[in-house]
Short mmCIF file of N, CA and C in Angstrom, two decimals:
data_model
loop_
_atom_site.label_atom_id
_atom_site.label_comp_id
_atom_site.label_asym_id
_atom_site.label_seq_id
_atom_site.Cartn_x
_atom_site.Cartn_y
_atom_site.Cartn_z
N MET A 28 0.84 -1.17 0.00
CA MET A 28 0.00 0.00 0.00
C MET A 28 0.89 1.24 0.00
N SER A 29 0.55 2.22 -0.81
CA SER A 29 1.38 3.42 -0.92
C SER A 29 1.25 4.26 0.35
N ALA A 30 2.19 5.18 0.50
CA ALA A 30 2.20 6.03 1.70
C ALA A 30 0.93 6.87 1.78
N GLY A 31 0.43 7.34 0.63
CA GLY A 31 -0.77 8.16 0.62
C GLY A 31 -2.00 7.38 1.04
N ARG A 32 -2.07 6.15 0.57
CA ARG A 32 -3.21 5.31 0.94
C ARG A 32 -3.15 4.95 2.42
N THR A 33 -1.95 4.68 2.93
CA THR A 33 -1.80 4.34 4.34
C THR A 33 -2.12 5.55 5.20
N ALA A 34 -1.63 6.71 4.81
CA ALA A 34 -1.83 7.92 5.60
C ALA A 34 -3.30 8.32 5.63
N ASP A 35 -4.04 8.04 4.58
CA ASP A 35 -5.43 8.48 4.49
C ASP A 35 -6.42 7.32 4.60
N ARG A 36 -6.03 6.25 5.26
CA ARG A 36 -6.89 5.07 5.35
C ARG A 36 -8.25 5.44 5.96
N GLY A 37 -8.25 6.19 7.04
CA GLY A 37 -9.49 6.58 7.69
C GLY A 37 -10.34 7.47 6.80
N LEU A 38 -9.68 8.41 6.13
CA LEU A 38 -10.42 9.30 5.25
C LEU A 38 -10.96 8.56 4.03
N ARG A 39 -10.24 7.56 3.56
CA ARG A 39 -10.73 6.73 2.45
C ARG A 39 -11.98 5.95 2.88
N ALA A 40 -11.99 5.50 4.13
CA ALA A 40 -13.18 4.81 4.64
C ALA A 40 -14.37 5.77 4.68
N VAL A 41 -14.12 6.99 5.12
CA VAL A 41 -15.18 8.01 5.13
C VAL A 41 -15.65 8.26 3.71
N GLU A 42 -14.72 8.32 2.76
CA GLU A 42 -15.10 8.55 1.36
C GLU A 42 -16.00 7.41 0.85
N ARG A 43 -15.66 6.17 1.18
CA ARG A 43 -16.49 5.04 0.72
C ARG A 43 -17.90 5.14 1.30
N VAL A 44 -18.00 5.48 2.58
CA VAL A 44 -19.32 5.63 3.21
C VAL A 44 -20.09 6.76 2.54
N ARG A 45 -19.42 7.88 2.31
CA ARG A 45 -20.08 9.02 1.67
C ARG A 45 -20.52 8.67 0.24
N GLU A 46 -19.71 7.89 -0.48
CA GLU A 46 -20.08 7.47 -1.83
C GLU A 46 -21.35 6.62 -1.81
N VAL A 47 -21.43 5.72 -0.85
CA VAL A 47 -22.62 4.87 -0.74
C VAL A 47 -23.84 5.71 -0.40
N ARG A 48 -23.69 6.62 0.54
CA ARG A 48 -24.82 7.48 0.92
C ARG A 48 -25.25 8.36 -0.25
N GLU A 49 -24.30 8.91 -0.97
CA GLU A 49 -24.62 9.77 -2.11
C GLU A 49 -25.33 8.96 -3.19
N ARG A 50 -24.86 7.75 -3.46
CA ARG A 50 -25.49 6.90 -4.47
C ARG A 50 -26.91 6.53 -4.05
N ASP A 51 -27.08 6.17 -2.78
CA ASP A 51 -28.40 5.81 -2.29
C ASP A 51 -29.37 6.99 -2.36
N SER A 52 -28.91 8.16 -1.99
CA SER A 52 -29.80 9.33 -2.03
C SER A 52 -30.10 9.73 -3.47
N ARG A 53 -29.14 9.51 -4.38
CA ARG A 53 -29.40 9.79 -5.81
C ARG A 53 -30.46 8.83 -6.35
N LEU A 54 -30.36 7.56 -5.97
CA LEU A 54 -31.36 6.58 -6.40
C LEU A 54 -32.73 6.92 -5.81
N GLY A 55 -32.75 7.35 -4.55
CA GLY A 55 -34.00 7.79 -3.93
C GLY A 55 -34.60 8.98 -4.64
N LEU A 56 -33.75 9.91 -5.04
CA LEU A 56 -34.21 11.09 -5.78
C LEU A 56 -34.80 10.67 -7.12
N GLN A 57 -34.15 9.77 -7.82
CA GLN A 57 -34.67 9.30 -9.11
C GLN A 57 -36.03 8.64 -8.93
N GLN A 58 -36.17 7.82 -7.90
CA GLN A 58 -37.45 7.15 -7.63
C GLN A 58 -38.53 8.19 -7.30
N ALA A 59 -38.19 9.16 -6.48
CA ALA A 59 -39.16 10.20 -6.11
C ALA A 59 -39.61 10.99 -7.34
N ARG A 60 -38.67 11.28 -8.23
CA ARG A 60 -39.05 12.00 -9.46
C ARG A 60 -39.93 11.16 -10.37
N ARG A 61 -39.65 9.84 -10.46
CA ARG A 61 -40.52 8.97 -11.26
C ARG A 61 -41.94 8.94 -10.70
N GLU A 62 -42.04 8.84 -9.38
CA GLU A 62 -43.36 8.83 -8.75
C GLU A 62 -44.07 10.16 -8.94
N GLN A 63 -43.34 11.26 -8.86
CA GLN A 63 -43.93 12.57 -9.08
C GLN A 63 -44.46 12.68 -10.50
N GLU A 64 -43.69 12.21 -11.47
CA GLU A 64 -44.14 12.25 -12.87
C GLU A 64 -45.37 11.37 -13.08
N ALA A 65 -45.41 10.21 -12.42
CA ALA A 65 -46.57 9.32 -12.55
C ALA A 65 -47.82 10.00 -11.98
N HIS A 66 -47.69 10.64 -10.82
CA HIS A 66 -48.83 11.34 -10.23
C HIS A 66 -49.27 12.52 -11.10
N ALA A 67 -48.30 13.22 -11.67
CA ALA A 67 -48.64 14.34 -12.55
C ALA A 67 -49.38 13.83 -13.79
N GLY A 68 -48.94 12.70 -14.32
CA GLY A 68 -49.62 12.11 -15.48
C GLY A 68 -51.04 11.70 -15.15
N ARG A 69 -51.22 11.09 -13.98
CA ARG A 69 -52.56 10.67 -13.56
C ARG A 69 -53.46 11.89 -13.38
N LEU A 70 -52.96 12.94 -12.78
CA LEU A 70 -53.75 14.16 -12.60
C LEU A 70 -54.13 14.76 -13.94
N ALA A 71 -53.19 14.83 -14.85
CA ALA A 71 -53.48 15.38 -16.19
C ALA A 71 -54.54 14.53 -16.89
N GLU A 72 -54.46 13.23 -16.73
CA GLU A 72 -55.45 12.33 -17.34
C GLU A 72 -56.85 12.58 -16.78
N LEU A 73 -56.94 12.71 -15.45
CA LEU A 73 -58.23 12.97 -14.82
C LEU A 73 -58.79 14.34 -15.22
N GLU A 74 -57.92 15.33 -15.30
CA GLU A 74 -58.37 16.66 -15.71
C GLU A 74 -58.88 16.66 -17.16
N GLU A 75 -58.23 15.89 -18.01
CA GLU A 75 -58.67 15.78 -19.39
C GLU A 75 -60.03 15.08 -19.47
N ILE A 76 -60.22 14.02 -18.71
CA ILE A 76 -61.50 13.31 -18.68
C ILE A 76 -62.60 14.25 -18.18
N THR A 77 -62.28 15.04 -17.16
CA THR A 77 -63.25 16.00 -16.64
C THR A 77 -63.62 17.03 -17.70
N ARG A 78 -62.65 17.52 -18.45
CA ARG A 78 -62.95 18.49 -19.51
C ARG A 78 -63.82 17.87 -20.60
N GLN A 79 -63.58 16.62 -20.92
CA GLN A 79 -64.36 15.96 -21.97
C GLN A 79 -65.80 15.72 -21.55
N HIS A 80 -66.04 15.48 -20.27
CA HIS A 80 -67.39 15.19 -19.78
C HIS A 80 -68.01 16.38 -19.07
N GLY A 81 -67.47 17.54 -19.28
CA GLY A 81 -67.85 18.70 -18.48
C GLY A 81 -69.17 19.35 -18.83
N SER A 82 -69.73 19.08 -19.97
CA SER A 82 -70.96 19.81 -20.31
C SER A 82 -72.07 18.83 -20.68
N PHE A 83 -73.25 19.18 -20.31
CA PHE A 83 -74.44 18.38 -20.62
C PHE A 83 -75.03 18.94 -21.90
N VAL A 84 -75.10 18.11 -22.93
CA VAL A 84 -75.59 18.58 -24.22
C VAL A 84 -77.09 18.37 -24.33
N SER A 85 -77.51 17.16 -24.24
CA SER A 85 -78.95 16.89 -24.31
C SER A 85 -79.23 15.53 -23.68
N GLY A 86 -80.47 15.31 -23.35
CA GLY A 86 -80.86 14.04 -22.78
C GLY A 86 -81.89 14.25 -21.70
N ASP A 87 -82.30 13.16 -21.11
CA ASP A 87 -83.31 13.24 -20.07
C ASP A 87 -82.68 13.48 -18.71
N MET A 88 -83.52 13.53 -17.72
CA MET A 88 -83.06 13.82 -16.37
C MET A 88 -82.15 12.71 -15.86
N GLY A 89 -82.39 11.46 -16.19
CA GLY A 89 -81.56 10.34 -15.75
C GLY A 89 -80.14 10.47 -16.28
N ALA A 90 -80.00 10.87 -17.56
CA ALA A 90 -78.67 11.06 -18.15
C ALA A 90 -77.95 12.22 -17.47
N PHE A 91 -78.73 13.26 -17.16
CA PHE A 91 -78.12 14.41 -16.48
C PHE A 91 -77.61 14.01 -15.08
N VAL A 92 -78.42 13.27 -14.34
CA VAL A 92 -78.03 12.84 -12.99
C VAL A 92 -76.82 11.91 -13.07
N ALA A 93 -76.79 11.01 -14.04
CA ALA A 93 -75.65 10.10 -14.20
C ALA A 93 -74.37 10.89 -14.52
N LEU A 94 -74.51 11.89 -15.40
CA LEU A 94 -73.34 12.72 -15.74
C LEU A 94 -72.85 13.48 -14.52
N ARG A 95 -73.76 14.03 -13.75
CA ARG A 95 -73.38 14.78 -12.55
C ARG A 95 -72.70 13.85 -11.53
N THR A 96 -73.20 12.64 -11.41
CA THR A 96 -72.60 11.67 -10.49
C THR A 96 -71.18 11.32 -10.93
N GLN A 97 -71.02 11.13 -12.23
CA GLN A 97 -69.68 10.86 -12.76
C GLN A 97 -68.75 12.04 -12.52
N LEU A 98 -69.25 13.23 -12.72
CA LEU A 98 -68.42 14.42 -12.52
C LEU A 98 -68.03 14.59 -11.05
N VAL A 99 -68.93 14.27 -10.14
CA VAL A 99 -68.60 14.35 -8.71
C VAL A 99 -67.49 13.34 -8.40
N GLY A 100 -67.62 12.14 -8.93
CA GLY A 100 -66.58 11.12 -8.73
C GLY A 100 -65.25 11.55 -9.33
N LEU A 101 -65.30 12.11 -10.54
CA LEU A 101 -64.08 12.61 -11.18
C LEU A 101 -63.45 13.74 -10.37
N ARG A 102 -64.29 14.63 -9.85
CA ARG A 102 -63.78 15.74 -9.05
C ARG A 102 -63.07 15.22 -7.79
N GLU A 103 -63.67 14.24 -7.14
CA GLU A 103 -63.05 13.65 -5.95
C GLU A 103 -61.73 12.95 -6.31
N ALA A 104 -61.75 12.22 -7.43
CA ALA A 104 -60.52 11.54 -7.86
C ALA A 104 -59.44 12.57 -8.23
N THR A 105 -59.87 13.65 -8.87
CA THR A 105 -58.92 14.71 -9.25
C THR A 105 -58.35 15.38 -8.01
N THR A 106 -59.19 15.64 -7.02
CA THR A 106 -58.73 16.25 -5.77
C THR A 106 -57.74 15.33 -5.08
N HIS A 107 -58.05 14.05 -5.05
CA HIS A 107 -57.14 13.07 -4.43
C HIS A 107 -55.82 13.00 -5.21
N ALA A 108 -55.91 12.99 -6.55
CA ALA A 108 -54.70 12.93 -7.38
C ALA A 108 -53.85 14.19 -7.18
N ARG A 109 -54.50 15.33 -7.04
CA ARG A 109 -53.76 16.58 -6.81
C ARG A 109 -53.04 16.54 -5.46
N ALA A 110 -53.70 16.01 -4.45
CA ALA A 110 -53.07 15.87 -3.12
C ALA A 110 -51.89 14.90 -3.20
N GLU A 111 -52.04 13.79 -3.93
CA GLU A 111 -50.93 12.85 -4.09
C GLU A 111 -49.77 13.49 -4.84
N LEU A 112 -50.08 14.31 -5.86
CA LEU A 112 -49.02 15.01 -6.58
C LEU A 112 -48.30 16.00 -5.67
N ASP A 113 -49.06 16.71 -4.85
CA ASP A 113 -48.42 17.65 -3.91
C ASP A 113 -47.50 16.91 -2.94
N THR A 114 -47.95 15.76 -2.45
CA THR A 114 -47.12 14.96 -1.55
C THR A 114 -45.88 14.45 -2.27
N ALA A 115 -46.07 13.95 -3.50
CA ALA A 115 -44.93 13.45 -4.28
C ALA A 115 -43.94 14.58 -4.58
N THR A 116 -44.45 15.77 -4.84
CA THR A 116 -43.57 16.92 -5.09
C THR A 116 -42.77 17.27 -3.84
N LEU A 117 -43.42 17.21 -2.69
CA LEU A 117 -42.73 17.47 -1.43
C LEU A 117 -41.65 16.42 -1.18
N VAL A 118 -41.97 15.16 -1.44
CA VAL A 118 -40.99 14.09 -1.26
C VAL A 118 -39.82 14.27 -2.22
N ALA A 119 -40.11 14.63 -3.48
CA ALA A 119 -39.04 14.84 -4.46
C ALA A 119 -38.16 16.02 -4.07
N THR A 120 -38.75 17.07 -3.56
CA THR A 120 -37.97 18.23 -3.12
C THR A 120 -37.08 17.85 -1.94
N SER A 121 -37.63 17.10 -1.01
CA SER A 121 -36.85 16.64 0.14
C SER A 121 -35.71 15.73 -0.32
N ALA A 122 -36.01 14.83 -1.26
CA ALA A 122 -34.98 13.92 -1.78
C ALA A 122 -33.89 14.71 -2.50
N GLN A 123 -34.27 15.76 -3.21
CA GLN A 123 -33.29 16.61 -3.90
C GLN A 123 -32.36 17.27 -2.89
N GLU A 124 -32.93 17.81 -1.83
CA GLU A 124 -32.11 18.45 -0.79
C GLU A 124 -31.20 17.44 -0.10
N HIS A 125 -31.73 16.26 0.16
CA HIS A 125 -30.94 15.21 0.80
C HIS A 125 -29.77 14.79 -0.09
N TRP A 126 -30.04 14.61 -1.37
CA TRP A 126 -28.97 14.23 -2.29
C TRP A 126 -27.93 15.34 -2.39
N GLN A 127 -28.38 16.59 -2.48
CA GLN A 127 -27.42 17.70 -2.57
C GLN A 127 -26.51 17.73 -1.35
N GLY A 128 -27.07 17.49 -0.17
CA GLY A 128 -26.24 17.46 1.04
C GLY A 128 -25.23 16.32 0.99
N ASP A 129 -25.69 15.14 0.59
CA ASP A 129 -24.78 14.00 0.49
C ASP A 129 -23.72 14.23 -0.57
N HIS A 130 -24.11 14.83 -1.67
CA HIS A 130 -23.16 15.11 -2.76
C HIS A 130 -22.11 16.12 -2.30
N THR A 131 -22.55 17.13 -1.57
CA THR A 131 -21.63 18.15 -1.06
C THR A 131 -20.64 17.53 -0.07
N ARG A 132 -21.13 16.66 0.80
CA ARG A 132 -20.24 16.01 1.77
C ARG A 132 -19.21 15.13 1.06
N LEU A 133 -19.66 14.39 0.05
CA LEU A 133 -18.74 13.55 -0.71
C LEU A 133 -17.70 14.42 -1.42
N SER A 134 -18.13 15.50 -2.02
CA SER A 134 -17.20 16.40 -2.71
C SER A 134 -16.17 16.98 -1.74
N ALA A 135 -16.59 17.28 -0.52
CA ALA A 135 -15.66 17.82 0.47
C ALA A 135 -14.59 16.80 0.83
N VAL A 136 -14.99 15.55 1.01
CA VAL A 136 -14.02 14.50 1.34
C VAL A 136 -13.07 14.27 0.17
N GLU A 137 -13.62 14.23 -1.05
CA GLU A 137 -12.77 14.05 -2.23
C GLU A 137 -11.79 15.21 -2.39
N SER A 138 -12.26 16.41 -2.12
CA SER A 138 -11.40 17.59 -2.20
C SER A 138 -10.28 17.51 -1.17
N LEU A 139 -10.62 17.12 0.03
CA LEU A 139 -9.61 16.98 1.08
C LEU A 139 -8.57 15.93 0.71
N LEU A 140 -9.02 14.80 0.19
CA LEU A 140 -8.08 13.76 -0.25
C LEU A 140 -7.17 14.29 -1.37
N GLY A 141 -7.74 15.04 -2.29
CA GLY A 141 -6.94 15.62 -3.37
C GLY A 141 -5.90 16.59 -2.86
N ARG A 142 -6.30 17.45 -1.91
CA ARG A 142 -5.35 18.41 -1.34
C ARG A 142 -4.23 17.68 -0.59
N ARG A 143 -4.59 16.64 0.14
CA ARG A 143 -3.56 15.89 0.86
C ARG A 143 -2.60 15.21 -0.10
N ALA A 144 -3.11 14.67 -1.20
CA ALA A 144 -2.25 14.05 -2.20
C ALA A 144 -1.33 15.09 -2.83
N ASP A 145 -1.87 16.28 -3.12
CA ASP A 145 -1.04 17.36 -3.67
C ASP A 145 0.05 17.77 -2.69
N GLU A 146 -0.29 17.85 -1.40
CA GLU A 146 0.71 18.20 -0.39
C GLU A 146 1.80 17.15 -0.31
N ARG A 147 1.41 15.87 -0.37
CA ARG A 147 2.42 14.81 -0.32
C ARG A 147 3.32 14.87 -1.55
N ARG A 148 2.76 15.15 -2.72
CA ARG A 148 3.59 15.28 -3.93
C ARG A 148 4.55 16.44 -3.79
N ALA A 149 4.08 17.55 -3.27
CA ALA A 149 4.95 18.72 -3.09
C ALA A 149 6.06 18.42 -2.09
N GLU A 150 5.72 17.72 -1.01
CA GLU A 150 6.74 17.35 -0.03
C GLU A 150 7.76 16.40 -0.64
N ALA A 151 7.30 15.46 -1.45
CA ALA A 151 8.21 14.52 -2.10
C ALA A 151 9.14 15.25 -3.06
N LEU A 152 8.61 16.22 -3.79
CA LEU A 152 9.45 17.01 -4.70
C LEU A 152 10.48 17.82 -3.93
N GLN A 153 10.09 18.40 -2.80
CA GLN A 153 11.03 19.15 -1.98
C GLN A 153 12.12 18.24 -1.42
N ALA A 154 11.72 17.05 -0.99
CA ALA A 154 12.71 16.10 -0.45
C ALA A 154 13.68 15.68 -1.56
N GLU A 155 13.16 15.45 -2.75
CA GLU A 155 14.02 15.08 -3.87
C GLU A 155 14.97 16.23 -4.23
N ALA A 156 14.45 17.45 -4.20
CA ALA A 156 15.30 18.61 -4.50
C ALA A 156 16.40 18.76 -3.45
N ARG A 157 16.07 18.55 -2.17
CA ARG A 157 17.09 18.62 -1.12
C ARG A 157 18.15 17.54 -1.33
N GLU A 158 17.70 16.36 -1.67
CA GLU A 158 18.65 15.26 -1.89
C GLU A 158 19.54 15.56 -3.09
N LEU A 159 18.97 16.08 -4.17
CA LEU A 159 19.78 16.43 -5.34
C LEU A 159 20.77 17.55 -5.02
N ASP A 160 20.34 18.52 -4.22
CA ASP A 160 21.25 19.59 -3.80
C ASP A 160 22.40 19.02 -2.97
N ASP A 161 22.08 18.08 -2.09
CA ASP A 161 23.12 17.46 -1.27
C ASP A 161 24.11 16.69 -2.14
N VAL A 162 23.59 15.93 -3.10
CA VAL A 162 24.46 15.17 -4.00
C VAL A 162 25.33 16.13 -4.82
N ALA A 163 24.72 17.19 -5.33
CA ALA A 163 25.47 18.16 -6.12
C ALA A 163 26.55 18.83 -5.26
N GLY A 164 26.22 19.12 -4.00
CA GLY A 164 27.19 19.74 -3.10
C GLY A 164 28.36 18.80 -2.82
N ARG A 165 28.09 17.52 -2.62
CA ARG A 165 29.16 16.55 -2.38
C ARG A 165 30.04 16.39 -3.63
N LEU A 166 29.41 16.36 -4.79
CA LEU A 166 30.19 16.26 -6.03
C LEU A 166 31.08 17.49 -6.22
N TRP A 167 30.53 18.66 -5.93
CA TRP A 167 31.32 19.89 -6.05
C TRP A 167 32.49 19.84 -5.09
N LEU A 168 32.23 19.39 -3.84
CA LEU A 168 33.28 19.32 -2.85
C LEU A 168 34.38 18.34 -3.28
N ARG A 169 34.02 17.19 -3.80
CA ARG A 169 35.01 16.22 -4.27
C ARG A 169 35.85 16.82 -5.40
N ARG A 170 35.16 17.45 -6.35
CA ARG A 170 35.87 18.05 -7.47
C ARG A 170 36.79 19.16 -6.97
N HIS A 171 36.31 19.96 -6.05
CA HIS A 171 37.12 21.06 -5.50
C HIS A 171 38.34 20.51 -4.76
N ARG A 172 38.21 19.44 -3.99
CA ARG A 172 39.33 18.82 -3.28
C ARG A 172 40.30 18.19 -4.26
N ALA A 173 39.73 17.56 -5.31
CA ALA A 173 40.61 16.93 -6.32
C ALA A 173 41.44 17.98 -7.04
N GLU A 174 40.84 19.10 -7.33
CA GLU A 174 41.57 20.19 -8.00
C GLU A 174 42.64 20.76 -7.05
N ALA A 175 42.32 20.83 -5.78
CA ALA A 175 43.28 21.40 -4.82
C ALA A 175 44.48 20.46 -4.62
N THR A 176 44.28 19.18 -4.66
CA THR A 176 45.38 18.24 -4.47
C THR A 176 46.16 18.04 -5.78
N ALA A 177 45.56 18.33 -6.87
CA ALA A 177 46.26 18.12 -8.14
C ALA A 177 47.15 19.24 -8.52
#
């Protein structure tokens, strides 16, 4: 295991947990949006049926009463469908907020891991530069001593 992976083992575990939570909340959001769309479709269907049956053209009193009974039932179904859509919209909004929070937390952990990796790379470059300076200094000293003895 590399030094970066060893040094950030705990943070990598946090990242894995955050990834799972973010994925789960994203899937929940997708499901909530599908349900919201289904409820919206059902409401639109009921509203269209109500518009089609909305006027009494001609007929006897029995046909009029049957039409009114159907319209009352449609109105109740439409009211129920509208309430279900409102609930589904609330759930989808909540799921969106939950996913955004999980996504932000995951991004923060990923950003922290990236910064730590950048810091380790910078430290490694500085250590390499110090070592090269030391080697160059020793070579210069040897050459300078060799010139002095020659």
